Short mmCIF file of C-alpha atoms in Angstrom, two decimals:
data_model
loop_
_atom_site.label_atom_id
_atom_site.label_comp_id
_atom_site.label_asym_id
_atom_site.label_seq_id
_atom_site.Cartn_x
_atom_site.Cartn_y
_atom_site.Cartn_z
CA UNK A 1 -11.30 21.20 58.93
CA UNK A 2 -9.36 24.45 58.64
CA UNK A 3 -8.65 25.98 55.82
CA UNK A 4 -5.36 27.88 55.76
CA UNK A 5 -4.84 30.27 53.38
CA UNK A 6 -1.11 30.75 52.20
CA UNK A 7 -0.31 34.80 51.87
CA UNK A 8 -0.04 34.42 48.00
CA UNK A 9 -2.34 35.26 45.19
CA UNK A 10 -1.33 32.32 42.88
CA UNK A 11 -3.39 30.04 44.77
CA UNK A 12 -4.75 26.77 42.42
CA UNK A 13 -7.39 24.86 42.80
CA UNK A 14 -8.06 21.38 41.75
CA UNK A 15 -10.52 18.98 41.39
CA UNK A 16 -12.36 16.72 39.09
CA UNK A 17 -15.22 14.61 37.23
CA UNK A 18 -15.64 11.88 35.98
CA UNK A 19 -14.62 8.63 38.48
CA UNK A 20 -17.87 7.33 38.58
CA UNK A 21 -18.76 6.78 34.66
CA UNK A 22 -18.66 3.75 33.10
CA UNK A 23 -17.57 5.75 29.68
CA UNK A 24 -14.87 8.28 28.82
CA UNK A 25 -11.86 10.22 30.38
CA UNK A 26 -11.71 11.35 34.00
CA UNK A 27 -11.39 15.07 33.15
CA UNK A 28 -9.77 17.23 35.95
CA UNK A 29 -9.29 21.70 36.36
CA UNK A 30 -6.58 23.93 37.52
CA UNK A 31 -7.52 27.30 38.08
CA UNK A 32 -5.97 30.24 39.64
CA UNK A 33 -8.55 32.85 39.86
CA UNK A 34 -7.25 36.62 39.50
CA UNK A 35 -8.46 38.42 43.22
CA UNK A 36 -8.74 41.46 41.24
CA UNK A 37 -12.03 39.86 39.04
CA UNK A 38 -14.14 38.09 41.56
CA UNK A 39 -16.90 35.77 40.23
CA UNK A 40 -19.93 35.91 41.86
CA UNK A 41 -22.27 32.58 42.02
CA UNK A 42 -18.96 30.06 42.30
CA UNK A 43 -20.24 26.77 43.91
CA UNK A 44 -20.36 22.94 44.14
CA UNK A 45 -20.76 22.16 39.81
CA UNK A 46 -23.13 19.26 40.83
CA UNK A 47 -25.59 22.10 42.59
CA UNK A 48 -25.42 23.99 39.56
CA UNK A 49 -27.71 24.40 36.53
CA UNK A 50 -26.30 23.28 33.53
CA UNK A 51 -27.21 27.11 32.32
CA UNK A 52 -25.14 28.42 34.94
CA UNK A 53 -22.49 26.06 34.77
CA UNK A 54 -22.03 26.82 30.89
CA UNK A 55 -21.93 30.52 31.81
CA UNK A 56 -20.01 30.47 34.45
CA UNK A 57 -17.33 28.42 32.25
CA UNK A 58 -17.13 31.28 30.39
CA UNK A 59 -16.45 33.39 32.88
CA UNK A 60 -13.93 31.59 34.66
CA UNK A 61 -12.10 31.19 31.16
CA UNK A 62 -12.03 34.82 30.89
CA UNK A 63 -11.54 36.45 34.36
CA UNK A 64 -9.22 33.83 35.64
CA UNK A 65 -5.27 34.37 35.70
CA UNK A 66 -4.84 30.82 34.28
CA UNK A 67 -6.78 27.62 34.17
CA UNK A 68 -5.09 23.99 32.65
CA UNK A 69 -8.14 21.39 31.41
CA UNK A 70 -6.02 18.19 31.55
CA UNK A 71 -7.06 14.55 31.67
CA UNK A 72 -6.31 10.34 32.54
CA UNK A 73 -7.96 8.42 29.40
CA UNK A 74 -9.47 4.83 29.03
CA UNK A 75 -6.52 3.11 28.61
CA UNK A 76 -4.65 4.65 32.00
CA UNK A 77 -7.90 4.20 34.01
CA UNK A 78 -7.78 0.51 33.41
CA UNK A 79 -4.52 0.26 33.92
CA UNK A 80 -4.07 2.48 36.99
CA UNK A 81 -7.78 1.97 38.43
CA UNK A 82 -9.68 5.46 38.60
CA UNK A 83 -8.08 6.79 41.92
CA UNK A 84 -4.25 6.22 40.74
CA UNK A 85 -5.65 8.02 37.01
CA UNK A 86 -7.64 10.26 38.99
CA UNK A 87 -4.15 12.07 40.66
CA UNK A 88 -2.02 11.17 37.44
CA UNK A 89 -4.72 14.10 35.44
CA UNK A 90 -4.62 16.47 38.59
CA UNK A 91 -1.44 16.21 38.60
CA UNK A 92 -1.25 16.67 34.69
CA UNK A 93 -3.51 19.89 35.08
CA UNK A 94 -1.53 21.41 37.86
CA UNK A 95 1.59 20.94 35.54
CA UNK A 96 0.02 22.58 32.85
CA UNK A 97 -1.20 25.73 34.53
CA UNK A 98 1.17 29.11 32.21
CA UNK A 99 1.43 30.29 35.59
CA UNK A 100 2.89 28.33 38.19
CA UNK A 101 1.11 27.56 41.24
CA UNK A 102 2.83 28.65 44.75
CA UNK A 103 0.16 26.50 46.60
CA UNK A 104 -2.54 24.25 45.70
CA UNK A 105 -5.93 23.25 47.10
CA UNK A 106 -7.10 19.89 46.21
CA UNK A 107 -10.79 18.61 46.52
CA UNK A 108 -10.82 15.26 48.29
CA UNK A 109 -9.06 13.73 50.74
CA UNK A 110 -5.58 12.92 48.93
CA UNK A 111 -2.84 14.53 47.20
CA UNK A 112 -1.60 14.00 43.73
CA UNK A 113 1.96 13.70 43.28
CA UNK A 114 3.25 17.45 42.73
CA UNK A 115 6.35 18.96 44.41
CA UNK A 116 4.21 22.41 45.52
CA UNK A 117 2.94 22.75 49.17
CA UNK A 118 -0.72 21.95 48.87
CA UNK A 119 -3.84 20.95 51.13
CA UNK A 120 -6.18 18.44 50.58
CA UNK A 121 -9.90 19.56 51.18
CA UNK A 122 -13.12 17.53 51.74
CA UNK A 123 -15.67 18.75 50.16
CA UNK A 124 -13.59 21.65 48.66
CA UNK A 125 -16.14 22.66 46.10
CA UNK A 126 -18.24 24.34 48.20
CA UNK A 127 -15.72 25.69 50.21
CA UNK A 128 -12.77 27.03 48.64
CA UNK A 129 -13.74 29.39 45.46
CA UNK A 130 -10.66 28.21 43.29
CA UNK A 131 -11.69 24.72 43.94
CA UNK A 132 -15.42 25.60 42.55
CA UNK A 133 -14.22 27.32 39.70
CA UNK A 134 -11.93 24.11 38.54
CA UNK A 135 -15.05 21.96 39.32
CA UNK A 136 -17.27 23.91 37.01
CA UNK A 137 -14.35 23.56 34.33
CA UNK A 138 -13.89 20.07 34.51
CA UNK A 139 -17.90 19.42 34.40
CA UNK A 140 -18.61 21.41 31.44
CA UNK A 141 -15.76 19.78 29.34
CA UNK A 142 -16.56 16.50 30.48
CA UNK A 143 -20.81 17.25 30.35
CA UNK A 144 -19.94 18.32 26.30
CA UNK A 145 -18.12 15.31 25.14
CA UNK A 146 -20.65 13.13 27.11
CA UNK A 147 -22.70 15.09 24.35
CA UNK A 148 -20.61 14.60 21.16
CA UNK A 149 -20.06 10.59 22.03
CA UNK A 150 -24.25 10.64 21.68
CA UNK A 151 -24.13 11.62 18.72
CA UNK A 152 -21.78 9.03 18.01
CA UNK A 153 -23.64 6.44 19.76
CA UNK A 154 -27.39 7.37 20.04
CA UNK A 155 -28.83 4.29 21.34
CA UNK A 156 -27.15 4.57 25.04
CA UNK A 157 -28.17 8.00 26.19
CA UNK A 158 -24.44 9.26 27.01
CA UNK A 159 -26.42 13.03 26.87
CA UNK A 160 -28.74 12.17 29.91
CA UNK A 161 -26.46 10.01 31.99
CA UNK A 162 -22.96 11.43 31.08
CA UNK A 163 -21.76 7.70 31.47
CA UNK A 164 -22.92 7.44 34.72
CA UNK A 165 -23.89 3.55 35.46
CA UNK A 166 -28.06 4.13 35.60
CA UNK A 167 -30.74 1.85 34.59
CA UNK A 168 -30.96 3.18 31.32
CA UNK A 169 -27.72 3.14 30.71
CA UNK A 170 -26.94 -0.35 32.12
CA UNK A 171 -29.89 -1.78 29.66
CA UNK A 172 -28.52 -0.44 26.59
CA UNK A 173 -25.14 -2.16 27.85
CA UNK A 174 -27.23 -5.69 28.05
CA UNK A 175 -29.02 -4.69 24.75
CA UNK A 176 -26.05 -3.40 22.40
CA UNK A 177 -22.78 -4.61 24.25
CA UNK A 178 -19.63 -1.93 24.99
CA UNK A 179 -18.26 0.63 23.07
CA UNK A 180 -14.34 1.91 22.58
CA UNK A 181 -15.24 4.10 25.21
CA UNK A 182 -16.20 2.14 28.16
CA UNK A 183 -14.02 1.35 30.89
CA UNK A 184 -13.25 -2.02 30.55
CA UNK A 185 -11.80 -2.43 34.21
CA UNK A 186 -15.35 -1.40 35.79
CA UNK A 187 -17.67 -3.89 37.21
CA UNK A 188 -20.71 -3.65 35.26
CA UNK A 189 -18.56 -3.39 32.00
CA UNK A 190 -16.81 -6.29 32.95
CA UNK A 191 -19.72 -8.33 33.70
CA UNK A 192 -20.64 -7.45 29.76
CA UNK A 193 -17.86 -8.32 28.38
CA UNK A 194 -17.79 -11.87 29.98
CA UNK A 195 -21.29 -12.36 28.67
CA UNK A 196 -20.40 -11.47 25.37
CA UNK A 197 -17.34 -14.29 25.94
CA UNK A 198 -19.77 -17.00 26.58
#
């Protein structure tokens, strides 16, 4: 796929985590990076360390020309299902950049609903540095209140799994039922719920 770059520097990219959890918001990143303060070791958050993703959070925050954290909660994801409250938060987080966007770059293969010209990019993470740096963004925000809800709720291991549907996660579901938090519209959820109902 080609990737055409528009002749402007306020160039956002978009993308986000979270569609696969059973728990918590699907948290999506705008960023517009600033061409003038490169950041060196953007990639894929997923082939990241969780070292260098916290750093390079940082970084981003700071050297960037503007970045929007935005989000689709519980409620909206069961409404919606996760793809329709996947584009509602990048479109949110588009929205909410301070400076507006004259293109966008989306990871995936669809477009939110916005009204600027924008491209929709498989794989986009590892290709398209503005796309990385909003991956990294979403990650970390979503990897720290995966962190804060264990706290909350120590017995289902939200700090190793991140809500993510594992084994270990799926047995504490069987053992201690479902939380505020989970996603009542997902399947293994669901299939708690209606045991509990019995």
């Amino acid at each position: 796929m080609e990737i055409i770059r528009p002749n402007t520097q306020l160039i956002a990219g978009v993308d986000e985590v979270g569609r696969g959890p059973l728990v918590g918001d699907v948290v999506t990143a705008a960023v517009i990076l600033d061409p003038n303060k490169p950041i060196a070791g953007l990639a894929d958050s997923k082939k990241l360390t969780d070292k260098k993703r916290q750093a390079l959070a940082i970084e981003i925050k700071e050297k960037a020309l503007c970045y929007c954290i935005e989000r689709a909660n519980i409620q909206e994801i069961d409404e919606l299902n996760i793809l329709h409250a996947t584009m509602l938060a990048m479109k949110r987080a588009v929205e909410g950049l301070a400076i507006p966007a004259e293109f966008v770059f989306i990871d995936g293969n669809r477009l939110p609903d916005i009204s600027i010209p924008a491209q929709a990019i498989v794989k986009g993470d590892s290709l398209v540095a503005e796309i990385s740096a909003a991956s990294i963004l979403a990650k970390v925000a979503r990897d720290n209140e995966m962190i804060e809800l264990d706290k909350e709720f120590p017995q289902y291991g939200f700090a190793g799994h991140k809500g993510y549907p594992t084994k270990a996660h799926l047995a504490a579901l069987e053992e201690y039922g479902i939380t505020e938090h989970h996603r009542k519209s997902f399947k293994p959820v669901k299939k708690i719920i209606e045991m509990q109902a019995k």
